Short mmCIF file of C-alpha atoms in Angstrom, two decimals:
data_model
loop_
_atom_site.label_atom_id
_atom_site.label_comp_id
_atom_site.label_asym_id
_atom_site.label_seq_id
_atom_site.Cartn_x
_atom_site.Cartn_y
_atom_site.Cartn_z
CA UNK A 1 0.00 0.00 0.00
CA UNK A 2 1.24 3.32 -1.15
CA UNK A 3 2.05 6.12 1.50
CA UNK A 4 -0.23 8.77 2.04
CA UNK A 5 1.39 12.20 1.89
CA UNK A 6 0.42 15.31 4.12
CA UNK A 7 0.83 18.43 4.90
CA UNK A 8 0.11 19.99 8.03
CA UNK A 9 -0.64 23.94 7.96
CA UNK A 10 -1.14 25.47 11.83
CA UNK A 11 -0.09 28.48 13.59
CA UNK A 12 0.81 26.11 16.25
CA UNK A 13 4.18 24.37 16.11
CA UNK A 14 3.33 21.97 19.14
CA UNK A 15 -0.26 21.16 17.19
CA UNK A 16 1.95 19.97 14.17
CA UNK A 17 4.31 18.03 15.84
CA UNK A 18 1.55 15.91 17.87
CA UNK A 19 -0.20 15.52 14.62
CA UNK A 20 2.53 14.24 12.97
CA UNK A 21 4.00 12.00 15.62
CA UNK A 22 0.51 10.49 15.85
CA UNK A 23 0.23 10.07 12.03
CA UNK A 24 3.86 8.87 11.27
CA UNK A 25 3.36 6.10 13.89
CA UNK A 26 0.74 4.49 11.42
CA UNK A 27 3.17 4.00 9.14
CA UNK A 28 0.75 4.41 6.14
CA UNK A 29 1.34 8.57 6.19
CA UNK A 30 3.85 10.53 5.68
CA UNK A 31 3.91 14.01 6.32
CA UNK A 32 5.88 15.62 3.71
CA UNK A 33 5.73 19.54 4.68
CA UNK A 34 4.34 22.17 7.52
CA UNK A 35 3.22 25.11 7.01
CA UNK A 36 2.75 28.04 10.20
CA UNK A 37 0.39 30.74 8.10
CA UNK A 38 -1.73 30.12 5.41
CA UNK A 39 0.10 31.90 2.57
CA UNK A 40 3.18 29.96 2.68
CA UNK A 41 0.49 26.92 3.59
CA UNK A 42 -0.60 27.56 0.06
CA UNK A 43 2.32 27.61 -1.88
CA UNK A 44 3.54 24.82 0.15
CA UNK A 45 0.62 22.66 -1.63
CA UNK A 46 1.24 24.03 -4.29
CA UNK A 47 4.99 23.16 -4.41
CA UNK A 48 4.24 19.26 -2.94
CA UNK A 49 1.83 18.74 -3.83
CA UNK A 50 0.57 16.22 -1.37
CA UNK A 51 -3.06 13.82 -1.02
CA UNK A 52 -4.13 15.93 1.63
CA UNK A 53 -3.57 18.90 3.09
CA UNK A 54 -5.04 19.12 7.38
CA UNK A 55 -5.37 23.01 8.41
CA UNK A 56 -6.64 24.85 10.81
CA UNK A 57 -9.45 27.34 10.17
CA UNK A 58 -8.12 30.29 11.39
CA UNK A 59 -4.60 30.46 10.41
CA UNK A 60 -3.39 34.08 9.47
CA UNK A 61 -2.78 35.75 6.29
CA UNK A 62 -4.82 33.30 4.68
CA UNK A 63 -7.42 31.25 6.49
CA UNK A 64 -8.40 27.62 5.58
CA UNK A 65 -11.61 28.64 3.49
CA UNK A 66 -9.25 30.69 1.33
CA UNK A 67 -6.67 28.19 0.93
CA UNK A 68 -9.42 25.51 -0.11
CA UNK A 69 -11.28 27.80 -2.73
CA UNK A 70 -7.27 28.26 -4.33
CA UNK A 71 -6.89 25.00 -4.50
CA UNK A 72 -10.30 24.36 -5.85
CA UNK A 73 -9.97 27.64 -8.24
CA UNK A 74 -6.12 26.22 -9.45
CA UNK A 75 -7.27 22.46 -9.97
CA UNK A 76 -5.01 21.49 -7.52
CA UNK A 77 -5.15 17.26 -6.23
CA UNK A 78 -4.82 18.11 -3.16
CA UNK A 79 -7.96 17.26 -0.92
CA UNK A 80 -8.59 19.71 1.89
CA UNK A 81 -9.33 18.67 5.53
CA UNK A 82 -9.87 21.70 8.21
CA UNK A 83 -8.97 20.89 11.79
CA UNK A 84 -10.35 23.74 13.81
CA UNK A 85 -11.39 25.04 17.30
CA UNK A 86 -14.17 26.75 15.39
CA UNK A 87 -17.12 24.30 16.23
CA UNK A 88 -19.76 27.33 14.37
CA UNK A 89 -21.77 25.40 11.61
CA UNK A 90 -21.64 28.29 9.85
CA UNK A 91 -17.82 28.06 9.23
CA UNK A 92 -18.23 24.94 8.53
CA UNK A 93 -20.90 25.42 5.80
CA UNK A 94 -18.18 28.33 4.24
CA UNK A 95 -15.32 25.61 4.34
CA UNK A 96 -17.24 22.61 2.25
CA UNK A 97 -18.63 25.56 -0.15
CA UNK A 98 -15.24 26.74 -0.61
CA UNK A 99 -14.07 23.08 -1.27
CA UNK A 100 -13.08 21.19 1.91
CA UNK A 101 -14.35 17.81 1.88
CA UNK A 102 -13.57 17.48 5.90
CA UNK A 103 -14.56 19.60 8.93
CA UNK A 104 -13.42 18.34 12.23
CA UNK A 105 -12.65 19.49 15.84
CA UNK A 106 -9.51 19.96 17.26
CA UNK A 107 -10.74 18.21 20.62
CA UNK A 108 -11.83 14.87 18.75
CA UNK A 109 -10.38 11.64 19.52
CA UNK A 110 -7.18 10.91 17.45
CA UNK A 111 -9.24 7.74 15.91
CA UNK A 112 -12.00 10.41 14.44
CA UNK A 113 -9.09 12.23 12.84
CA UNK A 114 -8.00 9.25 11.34
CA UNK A 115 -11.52 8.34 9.94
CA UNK A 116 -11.99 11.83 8.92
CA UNK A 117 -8.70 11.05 6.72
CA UNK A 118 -9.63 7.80 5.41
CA UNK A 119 -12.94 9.63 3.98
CA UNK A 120 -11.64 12.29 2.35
CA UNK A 121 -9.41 10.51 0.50
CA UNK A 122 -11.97 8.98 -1.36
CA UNK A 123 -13.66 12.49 -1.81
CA UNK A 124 -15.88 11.61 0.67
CA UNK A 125 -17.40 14.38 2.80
CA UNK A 126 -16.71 14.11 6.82
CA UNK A 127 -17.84 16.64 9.33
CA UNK A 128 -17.34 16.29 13.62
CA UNK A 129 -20.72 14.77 14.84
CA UNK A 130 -20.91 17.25 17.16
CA UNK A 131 -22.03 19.53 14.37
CA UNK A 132 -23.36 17.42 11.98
CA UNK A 133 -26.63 18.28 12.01
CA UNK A 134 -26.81 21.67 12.50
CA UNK A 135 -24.67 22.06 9.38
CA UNK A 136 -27.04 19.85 7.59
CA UNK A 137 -30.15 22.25 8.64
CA UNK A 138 -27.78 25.45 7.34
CA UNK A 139 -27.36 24.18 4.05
CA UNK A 140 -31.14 23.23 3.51
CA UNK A 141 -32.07 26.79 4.07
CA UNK A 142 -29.41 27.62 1.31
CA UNK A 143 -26.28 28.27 2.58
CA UNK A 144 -24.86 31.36 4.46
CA UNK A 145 -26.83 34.13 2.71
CA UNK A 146 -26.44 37.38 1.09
CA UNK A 147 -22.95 38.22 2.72
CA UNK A 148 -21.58 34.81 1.58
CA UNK A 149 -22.55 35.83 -2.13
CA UNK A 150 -21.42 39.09 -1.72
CA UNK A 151 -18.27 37.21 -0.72
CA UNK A 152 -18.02 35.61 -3.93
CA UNK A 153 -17.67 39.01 -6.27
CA UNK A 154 -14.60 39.72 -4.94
CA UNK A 155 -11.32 38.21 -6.75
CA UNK A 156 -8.72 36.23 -4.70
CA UNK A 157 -6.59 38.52 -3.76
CA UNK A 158 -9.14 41.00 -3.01
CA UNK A 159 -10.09 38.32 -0.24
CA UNK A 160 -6.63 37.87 0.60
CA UNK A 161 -6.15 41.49 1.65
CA UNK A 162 -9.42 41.69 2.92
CA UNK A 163 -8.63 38.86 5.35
CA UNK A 164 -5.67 40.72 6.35
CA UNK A 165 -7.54 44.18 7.09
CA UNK A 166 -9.74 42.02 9.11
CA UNK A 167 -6.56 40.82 11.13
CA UNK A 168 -6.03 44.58 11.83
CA UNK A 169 -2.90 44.88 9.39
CA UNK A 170 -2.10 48.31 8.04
CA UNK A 171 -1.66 49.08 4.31
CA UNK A 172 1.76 49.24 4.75
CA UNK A 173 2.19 45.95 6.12
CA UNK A 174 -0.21 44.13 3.43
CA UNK A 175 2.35 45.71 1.04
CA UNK A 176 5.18 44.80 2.30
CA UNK A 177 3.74 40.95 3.20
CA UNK A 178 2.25 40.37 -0.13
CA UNK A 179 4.81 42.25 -2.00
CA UNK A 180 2.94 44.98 -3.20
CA UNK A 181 3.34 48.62 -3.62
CA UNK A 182 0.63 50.39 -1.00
CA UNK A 183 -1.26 51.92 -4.19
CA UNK A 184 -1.43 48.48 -5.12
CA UNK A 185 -3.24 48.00 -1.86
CA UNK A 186 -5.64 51.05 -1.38
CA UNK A 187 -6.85 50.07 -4.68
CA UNK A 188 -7.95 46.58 -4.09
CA UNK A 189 -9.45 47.76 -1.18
CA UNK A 190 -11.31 50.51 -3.15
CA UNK A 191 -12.45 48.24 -5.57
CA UNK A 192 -13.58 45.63 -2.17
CA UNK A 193 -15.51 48.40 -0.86
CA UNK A 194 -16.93 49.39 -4.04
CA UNK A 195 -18.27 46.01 -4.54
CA UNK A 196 -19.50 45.32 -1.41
CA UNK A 197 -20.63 48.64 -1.00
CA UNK A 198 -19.62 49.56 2.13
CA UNK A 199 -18.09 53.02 3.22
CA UNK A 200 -15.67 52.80 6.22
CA UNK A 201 -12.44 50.27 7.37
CA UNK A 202 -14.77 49.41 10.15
CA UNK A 203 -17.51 48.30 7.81
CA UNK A 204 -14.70 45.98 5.87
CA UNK A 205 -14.00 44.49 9.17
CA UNK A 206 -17.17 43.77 10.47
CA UNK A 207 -17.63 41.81 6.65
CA UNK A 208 -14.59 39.85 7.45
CA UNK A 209 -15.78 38.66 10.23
CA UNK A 210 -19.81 37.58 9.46
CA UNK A 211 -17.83 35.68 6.33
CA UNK A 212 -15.93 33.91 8.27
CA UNK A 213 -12.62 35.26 7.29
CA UNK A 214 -11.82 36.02 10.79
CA UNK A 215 -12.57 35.58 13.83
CA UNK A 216 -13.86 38.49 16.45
CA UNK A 217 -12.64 36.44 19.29
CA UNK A 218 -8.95 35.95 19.98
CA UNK A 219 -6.69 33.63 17.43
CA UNK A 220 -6.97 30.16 19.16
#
């Protein structure tokens, strides 16, 4: 039986490493990168390429929704599993529409991770129990609403950097972390704002969070 290869993406060295200790002792994975923020995440699967890629919902600069929908958008192999504190159906909901195929909780048993595993690699949908159902009553009354398609106008890196004003980053330091000139910037966000039609930095932020692109509680 061929190895499965993995990536782990967290914020959270210690997560990683127990992850990987725990998968590696099965002997049928094989992590083959980490990843501590989800831009370098990204190009990380992007670069491996690996079967799966486990990440956790909230990791900065670009959060596990985003980095499913690019790998969706790009046609990439690899299948997307989000391992999250977040236990919100509505996140959840966000993550398969973006792409995910798995939704599970950090505080589930090792042996649910596994199964969670084992299912999406056969493109098989897998969401924590403890949430099952209410995500199943979210998406019969059509999804996440008029925010979540508002969501959708905007290109990826318009989400990108509106992620990032939602994480409270300046102009300056979008710039100078996505390599941009700060024009380059305060037009996307123009544009954002324009197509959202909203009229203040506190109105982009407030977005960012009801679309799940951050969080309003502290980075867990």
């Amino acid at each position: 039986m061929s190895l499965v290869t993995i990536v782990l993406v967290d914020d959270h060295k210690l997560i990683r490493q127990g992850i990987r200790s725990l998968l590696e002792a099965q002997q049928r994975y094989e992590v083959v990168g980490e990843a501590n923020d989800g831009r370098e995440g990204f190009e990380l699967i992007e670069r491996v390429s690996p079967d799966i890629a486990i990440i956790d919902m909230m990791i900065p600069n670009l959060n596990g929704i985003e980095i499913a929908r690019l790998v969706n958008q790009r046609g990439l192999r690899t299948k997307i599993l989000i391992l999250t504190m977040c236990d919100t159906a509505t996140y959840a909901v966000r993550a398969l529409q973006g792409g995910a195929l798995g939704y599970i909780l950090k505080d589930s048993d090792f042996s649910e991770i596994l199964h969670a595993i084992q299912n999406v690699l056969i493109s098989k949908r897998y969401l924590s129990p403890e949430i099952a159902e209410e995500v199943l009553e979210l998406l019969l009354k059509a999804g996440a609403g008029k925010e979540e398609d508002a969501l959708n106008l905007l290109s990826p890196r318009e989400r990108e950097i509106l992620q990032l004003v939602g994480e409270g980053k300046t102009n300056s330091s979008i710039a100078d972390q996505l390599t941009l000139s700060i024009r380059t910037v305060e037009s996307h966000r123009f544009n954002t704002m324009k197509k959202l039609r909203l009229n203040s930095h506190a109105d982009l932020v407030k977005f960012a969070i009801n679309t799940g692109l951050v969080t309003s509680s502290p980075h867990i």
